Amino acid sequence: MHNEEPNELEQALETMVNPLVDFINMRFDQADRARRPKADQWTKNLMAVRGQDSGPSMRPESEVADIYVRTTTTKTKAAYAQINEALLSGEKFPISVLPTLLPEGIAEFAHLKDQEAQSEAPTDSLDVGFAGDGIELPPGAMQEDVTNVIGNAYSEGLKEEMFEEGNDATGSGAQISPAKQAALKMEKVIHDQLDESKARMGLRRSLYELCMLGTGAMKGPFTESKISNSWTEGQYSPETKKFPAVSFVSLWDLYIDPNAYNSNDIEWIIERHRMNPSQLRGLPSTSPLFKQDIIDDALLDGPNYVVEQHEHILRDDIAQETEQELFSVLEYWGYISTEDAIKLYDLKVPEGAGATVQVNAWVVGDRIIRLTINPFIPARIPYFLCPYEEDPYSIYGTGIPELMEDLQGLMNGMTRLAVENSMLAGNVILEVDKNALPGEFDGKVYPGMVVERQAGQTGNTINAINIPHVANQNMQMFSQFRQMADEATGIQSILHGQTGVSGTGRTASGLSMLMDSASMSIKNVIRNIDDHLLKPLASSYFQWNMQFNTDEHPEIKGDLEIKALGSYNLISKERKAQSLQTFLQLSTNPQLAPLIRLPTIVKELAIQMDMNPDEVLNSPEEAMVYAQLMAMNQQAQGGGQGGSVPSPDAAPAPGQEGFTGNTEGAGNVQGVNGTEGELNA
């Protein structure tokens, strides 16, 4: 339904949109022409993964066997599986939030003031250990409990009364790290938001295009609304909350500034949406910035979707028959003139914006259905592109099918030659002298047939021609080309199930060397994912929370930095777990045991082993209870045998395991002479 009297903004959008629409369409055509050679390569990559020839020029006319060896498919899936395992094998999204080395605006360390300052503090302030403060520590509490209580008190606003910045010089251990606590809380908030938006699923789809096309892309975070179900006194009272959502975007749908060499250089970007009428009609429900009246007019204009050249390969002809009912919607992120934004479109431009301002515009046909200033501070284009193998002169990367394109063609050729040679060498080819045979001979030969020879010498009427069997040589060449493909892609055949490994791989150490060498290329790819995708994406989530979420979560403020954990998960995780286990063994030394925080080490070891510490570790109170039960159980067992519980350092008595039968001299574990009773005392 149309409003009878549209406001001034709607009139401006309806009457003055042509310059911006033309501008966006011009840039769309510019990006389309610039990326066309790359799109042709993506088409070849896609067909190679599907096991199809990309054109008739790839096969000589003499070839008869229609065979495609899907080595490209296998290597692409093997690379995807390795990357997926390294990044998403754990329970958490592979990002972390840490305080900077020198935090600003928040203390790196804080500790309780001295006792005199505490005695002058208000009675309702924190005073750990005094009765009536409401936060007494339970019996058997450990140092970690003291730290948690102090940290909670610090976050509740008591820092000016009871705390001061800096390390605790008394050695009491009553010290916290406010910067680290803020980082942990921010990390928890971001992980919850990523789970809400199903970021793991979007990342998987992006990683597959990364391996196949050479570049993966993601989009976001955008502010969306979610409904939380809740009941108040039995009445259903749902709550609507804002949360940042991230999603996968296909590389086929992105039209990027041709002058950009990397994501930081992108001046503008256009995403092409393929929508049916219901999707277009439902856009206002996702954001109030969409103009329902203008969308209704665009629907009345009729579908405008044009099938691109690559879509004939991506989708079959049956699916394309229904695309005449679709709409092409262009989403533009980039700069326009500040003067046009104010005069033509009545946008509220921030002060000090300069000659240009970054906007977000949605175009359907000749109509703009949404136009707004970029809401993010600092202004950013919400797309992230990551290359599989970097090209320093292009924003697009190189994928596995492109790396082995020539070698895949050679492997196909050798296989086809081997099959055709086997077909020829395995059949009988006859040479027939027609002059020596009667005229009615039809050329057919069958067992037991009788041939009446009319002329010529005996035995020369029908002769068999033997074709040399060289298929083995062809397959040897195939093996050589496959080995070259291993080197070209960095994906060794042993990673995707090659059998009959010989040479270096015959021994365990040799196979380990091959596996380490095979993972080198994947490590480089994961570093690219860390630098180009995970870290910028997590930084955007950090900026979104600092801009929109500090009212609900004020404790997340701080001078923090984002760390991507992809390469960490692949390289350092197992190494750190081994180091923790080695360090844990030091606690058996009675001189070092008092210096080691066992609960912290065990908790960190559980994290490195992809376990939830809250589920597998006991609290200090539970640990004390279990320790008492174990001690009682040992005493009961000792009492049942009619004796006391021996000391751990006592020598084994006769009849016990480890008894040497010599209680004097070198065989004495205690190092002294004595009776059996003295040794057990």
mmCIF file with all atom_site columns, C-alpha atoms in Angstrom, residues 288-409:
data_model
loop_
_atom_site.group_PDB
_atom_site.id
_atom_site.type_symbol
_atom_site.label_atom_id
_atom_site.label_alt_id
_atom_site.label_comp_id
_atom_site.label_asym_id
_atom_site.label_entity_id
_atom_site.label_seq_id
_atom_site.pdbx_PDB_ins_code
_atom_site.Cartn_x
_atom_site.Cartn_y
_atom_site.Cartn_z
_atom_site.occupancy
_atom_site.B_iso_or_equiv
_atom_site.pdbx_formal_charge
_atom_site.auth_seq_id
_atom_site.auth_comp_id
_atom_site.auth_asym_id
_atom_site.auth_atom_id
_atom_site.pdbx_PDB_model_num
ATOM 1   C CA . PRO A 1 288 ? 13.544 -0.540  8.875   1.00 0.00 ? 288 PRO A CA 1
ATOM 2   C CA . LEU A 1 289 ? 15.877 1.320   6.510   1.00 0.00 ? 289 LEU A CA 1
ATOM 3   C CA . PHE A 1 290 ? 14.352 -0.486  3.503   1.00 0.00 ? 290 PHE A CA 1
ATOM 4   C CA . LYS A 1 291 ? 11.536 1.500   1.873   1.00 0.00 ? 291 LYS A CA 1
ATOM 5   C CA . GLN A 1 292 ? 8.457  -0.695  1.542   1.00 0.00 ? 292 GLN A CA 1
ATOM 6   C CA . ASP A 1 293 ? 6.691  1.629   -0.925  1.00 0.00 ? 293 ASP A CA 1
ATOM 7   C CA . ILE A 1 294 ? 9.642  1.669   -3.307  1.00 0.00 ? 294 ILE A CA 1
ATOM 8   C CA . ILE A 1 295 ? 9.975  -2.114  -3.054  1.00 0.00 ? 295 ILE A CA 1
ATOM 9   C CA . ASP A 1 296 ? 6.298  -2.422  -3.999  1.00 0.00 ? 296 ASP A CA 1
ATOM 10  C CA . ASP A 1 297 ? 6.947  -0.259  -7.062  1.00 0.00 ? 297 ASP A CA 1
ATOM 11  C CA . ALA A 1 298 ? 9.935  -2.431  -8.020  1.00 0.00 ? 298 ALA A CA 1
ATOM 12  C CA . LEU A 1 299 ? 7.741  -5.521  -7.757  1.00 0.00 ? 299 LEU A CA 1
ATOM 13  C CA . LEU A 1 300 ? 5.212  -3.904  -10.079 1.00 0.00 ? 300 LEU A CA 1
ATOM 14  C CA . ASP A 1 301 ? 8.010  -3.193  -12.576 1.00 0.00 ? 301 ASP A CA 1
ATOM 15  C CA . GLY A 1 302 ? 8.459  -6.952  -12.940 1.00 0.00 ? 302 GLY A CA 1
ATOM 16  C CA . PRO A 1 303 ? 11.457 -9.328  -12.712 1.00 0.00 ? 303 PRO A CA 1
ATOM 17  C CA . ASN A 1 304 ? 14.766 -8.047  -14.060 1.00 0.00 ? 304 ASN A CA 1
ATOM 18  C CA . TYR A 1 305 ? 17.162 -10.927 -13.451 1.00 0.00 ? 305 TYR A CA 1
ATOM 19  C CA . VAL A 1 306 ? 19.670 -11.606 -16.234 1.00 0.00 ? 306 VAL A CA 1
ATOM 20  C CA . VAL A 1 307 ? 21.537 -14.910 -16.221 1.00 0.00 ? 307 VAL A CA 1
ATOM 21  C CA . GLU A 1 308 ? 25.287 -14.339 -16.230 1.00 0.00 ? 308 GLU A CA 1
ATOM 22  C CA . GLN A 1 309 ? 27.595 -16.357 -18.458 1.00 0.00 ? 309 GLN A CA 1
ATOM 23  C CA . HIS A 1 310 ? 29.043 -18.415 -15.618 1.00 0.00 ? 310 HIS A CA 1
ATOM 24  C CA . GLU A 1 311 ? 25.587 -19.348 -14.332 1.00 0.00 ? 311 GLU A CA 1
ATOM 25  C CA . HIS A 1 312 ? 25.009 -21.599 -17.348 1.00 0.00 ? 312 HIS A CA 1
ATOM 26  C CA . ILE A 1 313 ? 27.698 -23.837 -15.871 1.00 0.00 ? 313 ILE A CA 1
ATOM 27  C CA . LEU A 1 314 ? 26.875 -23.378 -12.189 1.00 0.00 ? 314 LEU A CA 1
ATOM 28  C CA . ARG A 1 315 ? 23.218 -24.345 -12.663 1.00 0.00 ? 315 ARG A CA 1
ATOM 29  C CA . ASP A 1 316 ? 21.478 -26.636 -15.107 1.00 0.00 ? 316 ASP A CA 1
ATOM 30  C CA . ASP A 1 317 ? 19.069 -25.457 -17.785 1.00 0.00 ? 317 ASP A CA 1
ATOM 31  C CA . ILE A 1 318 ? 15.989 -26.597 -15.873 1.00 0.00 ? 318 ILE A CA 1
ATOM 32  C CA . ALA A 1 319 ? 16.821 -24.321 -12.951 1.00 0.00 ? 319 ALA A CA 1
ATOM 33  C CA . GLN A 1 320 ? 17.464 -21.401 -15.293 1.00 0.00 ? 320 GLN A CA 1
ATOM 34  C CA . GLU A 1 321 ? 13.988 -21.659 -16.750 1.00 0.00 ? 321 GLU A CA 1
ATOM 35  C CA . THR A 1 322 ? 12.569 -20.301 -13.482 1.00 0.00 ? 322 THR A CA 1
ATOM 36  C CA . GLU A 1 323 ? 15.060 -17.431 -13.235 1.00 0.00 ? 323 GLU A CA 1
ATOM 37  C CA . GLN A 1 324 ? 12.865 -15.254 -15.419 1.00 0.00 ? 324 GLN A CA 1
ATOM 38  C CA . GLU A 1 325 ? 10.756 -14.773 -12.269 1.00 0.00 ? 325 GLU A CA 1
ATOM 39  C CA . LEU A 1 326 ? 13.666 -13.434 -10.184 1.00 0.00 ? 326 LEU A CA 1
ATOM 40  C CA . PHE A 1 327 ? 15.015 -10.001 -9.305  1.00 0.00 ? 327 PHE A CA 1
ATOM 41  C CA . SER A 1 328 ? 18.593 -8.771  -9.425  1.00 0.00 ? 328 SER A CA 1
ATOM 42  C CA . VAL A 1 329 ? 19.382 -6.638  -6.359  1.00 0.00 ? 329 VAL A CA 1
ATOM 43  C CA . LEU A 1 330 ? 22.703 -4.781  -6.160  1.00 0.00 ? 330 LEU A CA 1
ATOM 44  C CA . GLU A 1 331 ? 24.132 -3.975  -2.721  1.00 0.00 ? 331 GLU A CA 1
ATOM 45  C CA . TYR A 1 332 ? 26.718 -1.186  -2.986  1.00 0.00 ? 332 TYR A CA 1
ATOM 46  C CA . TRP A 1 333 ? 29.280 -0.221  -0.344  1.00 0.00 ? 333 TRP A CA 1
ATOM 47  C CA . GLY A 1 334 ? 31.472 2.721   -1.287  1.00 0.00 ? 334 GLY A CA 1
ATOM 48  C CA . TYR A 1 335 ? 31.884 6.460   -1.497  1.00 0.00 ? 335 TYR A CA 1
ATOM 49  C CA . ILE A 1 336 ? 29.689 9.146   -3.015  1.00 0.00 ? 336 ILE A CA 1
ATOM 50  C CA . SER A 1 337 ? 29.951 12.923  -3.020  1.00 0.00 ? 337 SER A CA 1
ATOM 51  C CA . THR A 1 338 ? 29.114 14.485  0.339   1.00 0.00 ? 338 THR A CA 1
ATOM 52  C CA . GLU A 1 339 ? 27.292 17.275  -1.473  1.00 0.00 ? 339 GLU A CA 1
ATOM 53  C CA . ASP A 1 340 ? 25.071 14.773  -3.312  1.00 0.00 ? 340 ASP A CA 1
ATOM 54  C CA . ALA A 1 341 ? 24.439 12.855  -0.095  1.00 0.00 ? 341 ALA A CA 1
ATOM 55  C CA . ILE A 1 342 ? 23.122 16.014  1.569   1.00 0.00 ? 342 ILE A CA 1
ATOM 56  C CA . LYS A 1 343 ? 21.323 17.787  -1.265  1.00 0.00 ? 343 LYS A CA 1
ATOM 57  C CA . LEU A 1 344 ? 19.982 14.908  -3.336  1.00 0.00 ? 344 LEU A CA 1
ATOM 58  C CA . TYR A 1 345 ? 19.348 12.221  -0.744  1.00 0.00 ? 345 TYR A CA 1
ATOM 59  C CA . ASP A 1 346 ? 18.905 14.184  2.493   1.00 0.00 ? 346 ASP A CA 1
ATOM 60  C CA . LEU A 1 347 ? 21.405 12.044  4.402   1.00 0.00 ? 347 LEU A CA 1
ATOM 61  C CA . LYS A 1 348 ? 22.764 13.101  7.780   1.00 0.00 ? 348 LYS A CA 1
ATOM 62  C CA . VAL A 1 349 ? 26.486 13.286  7.147   1.00 0.00 ? 349 VAL A CA 1
ATOM 63  C CA . PRO A 1 350 ? 28.808 13.250  10.196  1.00 0.00 ? 350 PRO A CA 1
ATOM 64  C CA . GLU A 1 351 ? 30.795 16.385  10.854  1.00 0.00 ? 351 GLU A CA 1
ATOM 65  C CA . GLY A 1 352 ? 34.215 16.458  9.262   1.00 0.00 ? 352 GLY A CA 1
ATOM 66  C CA . ALA A 1 353 ? 33.294 13.830  6.663   1.00 0.00 ? 353 ALA A CA 1
ATOM 67  C CA . GLY A 1 354 ? 35.272 15.540  3.900   1.00 0.00 ? 354 GLY A CA 1
ATOM 68  C CA . ALA A 1 355 ? 34.424 15.688  0.203   1.00 0.00 ? 355 ALA A CA 1
ATOM 69  C CA . THR A 1 356 ? 33.153 12.084  0.082   1.00 0.00 ? 356 THR A CA 1
ATOM 70  C CA . VAL A 1 357 ? 31.208 9.890   2.452   1.00 0.00 ? 357 VAL A CA 1
ATOM 71  C CA . GLN A 1 358 ? 30.817 6.118   2.563   1.00 0.00 ? 358 GLN A CA 1
ATOM 72  C CA . VAL A 1 359 ? 27.278 4.838   2.041   1.00 0.00 ? 359 VAL A CA 1
ATOM 73  C CA . ASN A 1 360 ? 25.349 1.616   1.653   1.00 0.00 ? 360 ASN A CA 1
ATOM 74  C CA . ALA A 1 361 ? 22.821 1.542   -1.208  1.00 0.00 ? 361 ALA A CA 1
ATOM 75  C CA . TRP A 1 362 ? 20.500 -1.214  -2.453  1.00 0.00 ? 362 TRP A CA 1
ATOM 76  C CA . VAL A 1 363 ? 19.308 -0.962  -6.056  1.00 0.00 ? 363 VAL A CA 1
ATOM 77  C CA . VAL A 1 364 ? 16.568 -2.873  -7.889  1.00 0.00 ? 364 VAL A CA 1
ATOM 78  C CA . GLY A 1 365 ? 16.274 -1.896  -11.525 1.00 0.00 ? 365 GLY A CA 1
ATOM 79  C CA . ASP A 1 366 ? 16.087 1.910   -11.573 1.00 0.00 ? 366 ASP A CA 1
ATOM 80  C CA . ARG A 1 367 ? 15.045 2.255   -7.951  1.00 0.00 ? 367 ARG A CA 1
ATOM 81  C CA . ILE A 1 368 ? 16.968 2.638   -4.699  1.00 0.00 ? 368 ILE A CA 1
ATOM 82  C CA . ILE A 1 369 ? 15.229 0.692   -1.957  1.00 0.00 ? 369 ILE A CA 1
ATOM 83  C CA . ARG A 1 370 ? 17.742 1.586   0.755   1.00 0.00 ? 370 ARG A CA 1
ATOM 84  C CA . LEU A 1 371 ? 20.304 4.357   1.187   1.00 0.00 ? 371 LEU A CA 1
ATOM 85  C CA . THR A 1 372 ? 22.151 5.107   4.410   1.00 0.00 ? 372 THR A CA 1
ATOM 86  C CA . ILE A 1 373 ? 25.468 6.355   5.707   1.00 0.00 ? 373 ILE A CA 1
ATOM 87  C CA . ASN A 1 374 ? 27.854 3.548   6.624   1.00 0.00 ? 374 ASN A CA 1
ATOM 88  C CA . PRO A 1 375 ? 26.863 2.884   10.253  1.00 0.00 ? 375 PRO A CA 1
ATOM 89  C CA . PHE A 1 376 ? 30.199 1.423   11.363  1.00 0.00 ? 376 PHE A CA 1
ATOM 90  C CA . ILE A 1 377 ? 32.719 3.470   13.316  1.00 0.00 ? 377 ILE A CA 1
ATOM 91  C CA . PRO A 1 378 ? 35.405 3.512   12.082  1.00 0.00 ? 378 PRO A CA 1
ATOM 92  C CA . ALA A 1 379 ? 33.926 3.249   8.590   1.00 0.00 ? 379 ALA A CA 1
ATOM 93  C CA . ARG A 1 380 ? 34.706 -0.097  6.967   1.00 0.00 ? 380 ARG A CA 1
ATOM 94  C CA . ILE A 1 381 ? 33.524 -2.207  4.062   1.00 0.00 ? 381 ILE A CA 1
ATOM 95  C CA . PRO A 1 382 ? 32.059 -5.349  5.693   1.00 0.00 ? 382 PRO A CA 1
ATOM 96  C CA . TYR A 1 383 ? 33.584 -7.948  3.366   1.00 0.00 ? 383 TYR A CA 1
ATOM 97  C CA . PHE A 1 384 ? 36.631 -10.101 3.975   1.00 0.00 ? 384 PHE A CA 1
ATOM 98  C CA . LEU A 1 385 ? 38.514 -11.883 1.203   1.00 0.00 ? 385 LEU A CA 1
ATOM 99  C CA . CYS A 1 386 ? 41.195 -14.498 1.766   1.00 0.00 ? 386 CYS A CA 1
ATOM 100 C CA . PRO A 1 387 ? 43.468 -16.032 -0.917  1.00 0.00 ? 387 PRO A CA 1
ATOM 101 C CA . TYR A 1 388 ? 44.544 -19.668 -0.951  1.00 0.00 ? 388 TYR A CA 1
ATOM 102 C CA . GLU A 1 389 ? 47.853 -18.739 -2.556  1.00 0.00 ? 389 GLU A CA 1
ATOM 103 C CA . GLU A 1 390 ? 48.573 -15.026 -2.626  1.00 0.00 ? 390 GLU A CA 1
ATOM 104 C CA . ASP A 1 391 ? 49.096 -13.120 -5.845  1.00 0.00 ? 391 ASP A CA 1
ATOM 105 C CA . PRO A 1 392 ? 50.808 -9.810  -4.976  1.00 0.00 ? 392 PRO A CA 1
ATOM 106 C CA . TYR A 1 393 ? 49.338 -8.151  -8.069  1.00 0.00 ? 393 TYR A CA 1
ATOM 107 C CA . SER A 1 394 ? 45.726 -9.232  -7.652  1.00 0.00 ? 394 SER A CA 1
ATOM 108 C CA . ILE A 1 395 ? 43.135 -9.296  -4.905  1.00 0.00 ? 395 ILE A CA 1
ATOM 109 C CA . TYR A 1 396 ? 42.192 -12.802 -6.035  1.00 0.00 ? 396 TYR A CA 1
ATOM 110 C CA . GLY A 1 397 ? 44.222 -15.861 -5.072  1.00 0.00 ? 397 GLY A CA 1
ATOM 111 C CA . THR A 1 398 ? 45.162 -19.044 -6.885  1.00 0.00 ? 398 THR A CA 1
ATOM 112 C CA . GLY A 1 399 ? 43.289 -22.259 -6.110  1.00 0.00 ? 399 GLY A CA 1
ATOM 113 C CA . ILE A 1 400 ? 44.329 -25.893 -6.274  1.00 0.00 ? 400 ILE A CA 1
ATOM 114 C CA . PRO A 1 401 ? 42.673 -26.638 -9.655  1.00 0.00 ? 401 PRO A CA 1
ATOM 115 C CA . GLU A 1 402 ? 44.553 -23.759 -11.235 1.00 0.00 ? 402 GLU A CA 1
ATOM 116 C CA . LEU A 1 403 ? 47.866 -24.877 -9.718  1.00 0.00 ? 403 LEU A CA 1
ATOM 117 C CA . MET A 1 404 ? 47.582 -28.306 -11.349 1.00 0.00 ? 404 MET A CA 1
ATOM 118 C CA . GLU A 1 405 ? 45.542 -27.444 -14.458 1.00 0.00 ? 405 GLU A CA 1
ATOM 119 C CA . ASP A 1 406 ? 48.194 -28.464 -17.009 1.00 0.00 ? 406 ASP A CA 1
ATOM 120 C CA . LEU A 1 407 ? 49.192 -31.554 -15.059 1.00 0.00 ? 407 LEU A CA 1
ATOM 121 C CA . GLN A 1 408 ? 45.558 -32.658 -14.795 1.00 0.00 ? 408 GLN A CA 1
ATOM 122 C CA . GLY A 1 409 ? 45.287 -32.450 -18.590 1.00 0.00 ? 409 GLY A CA 1
#
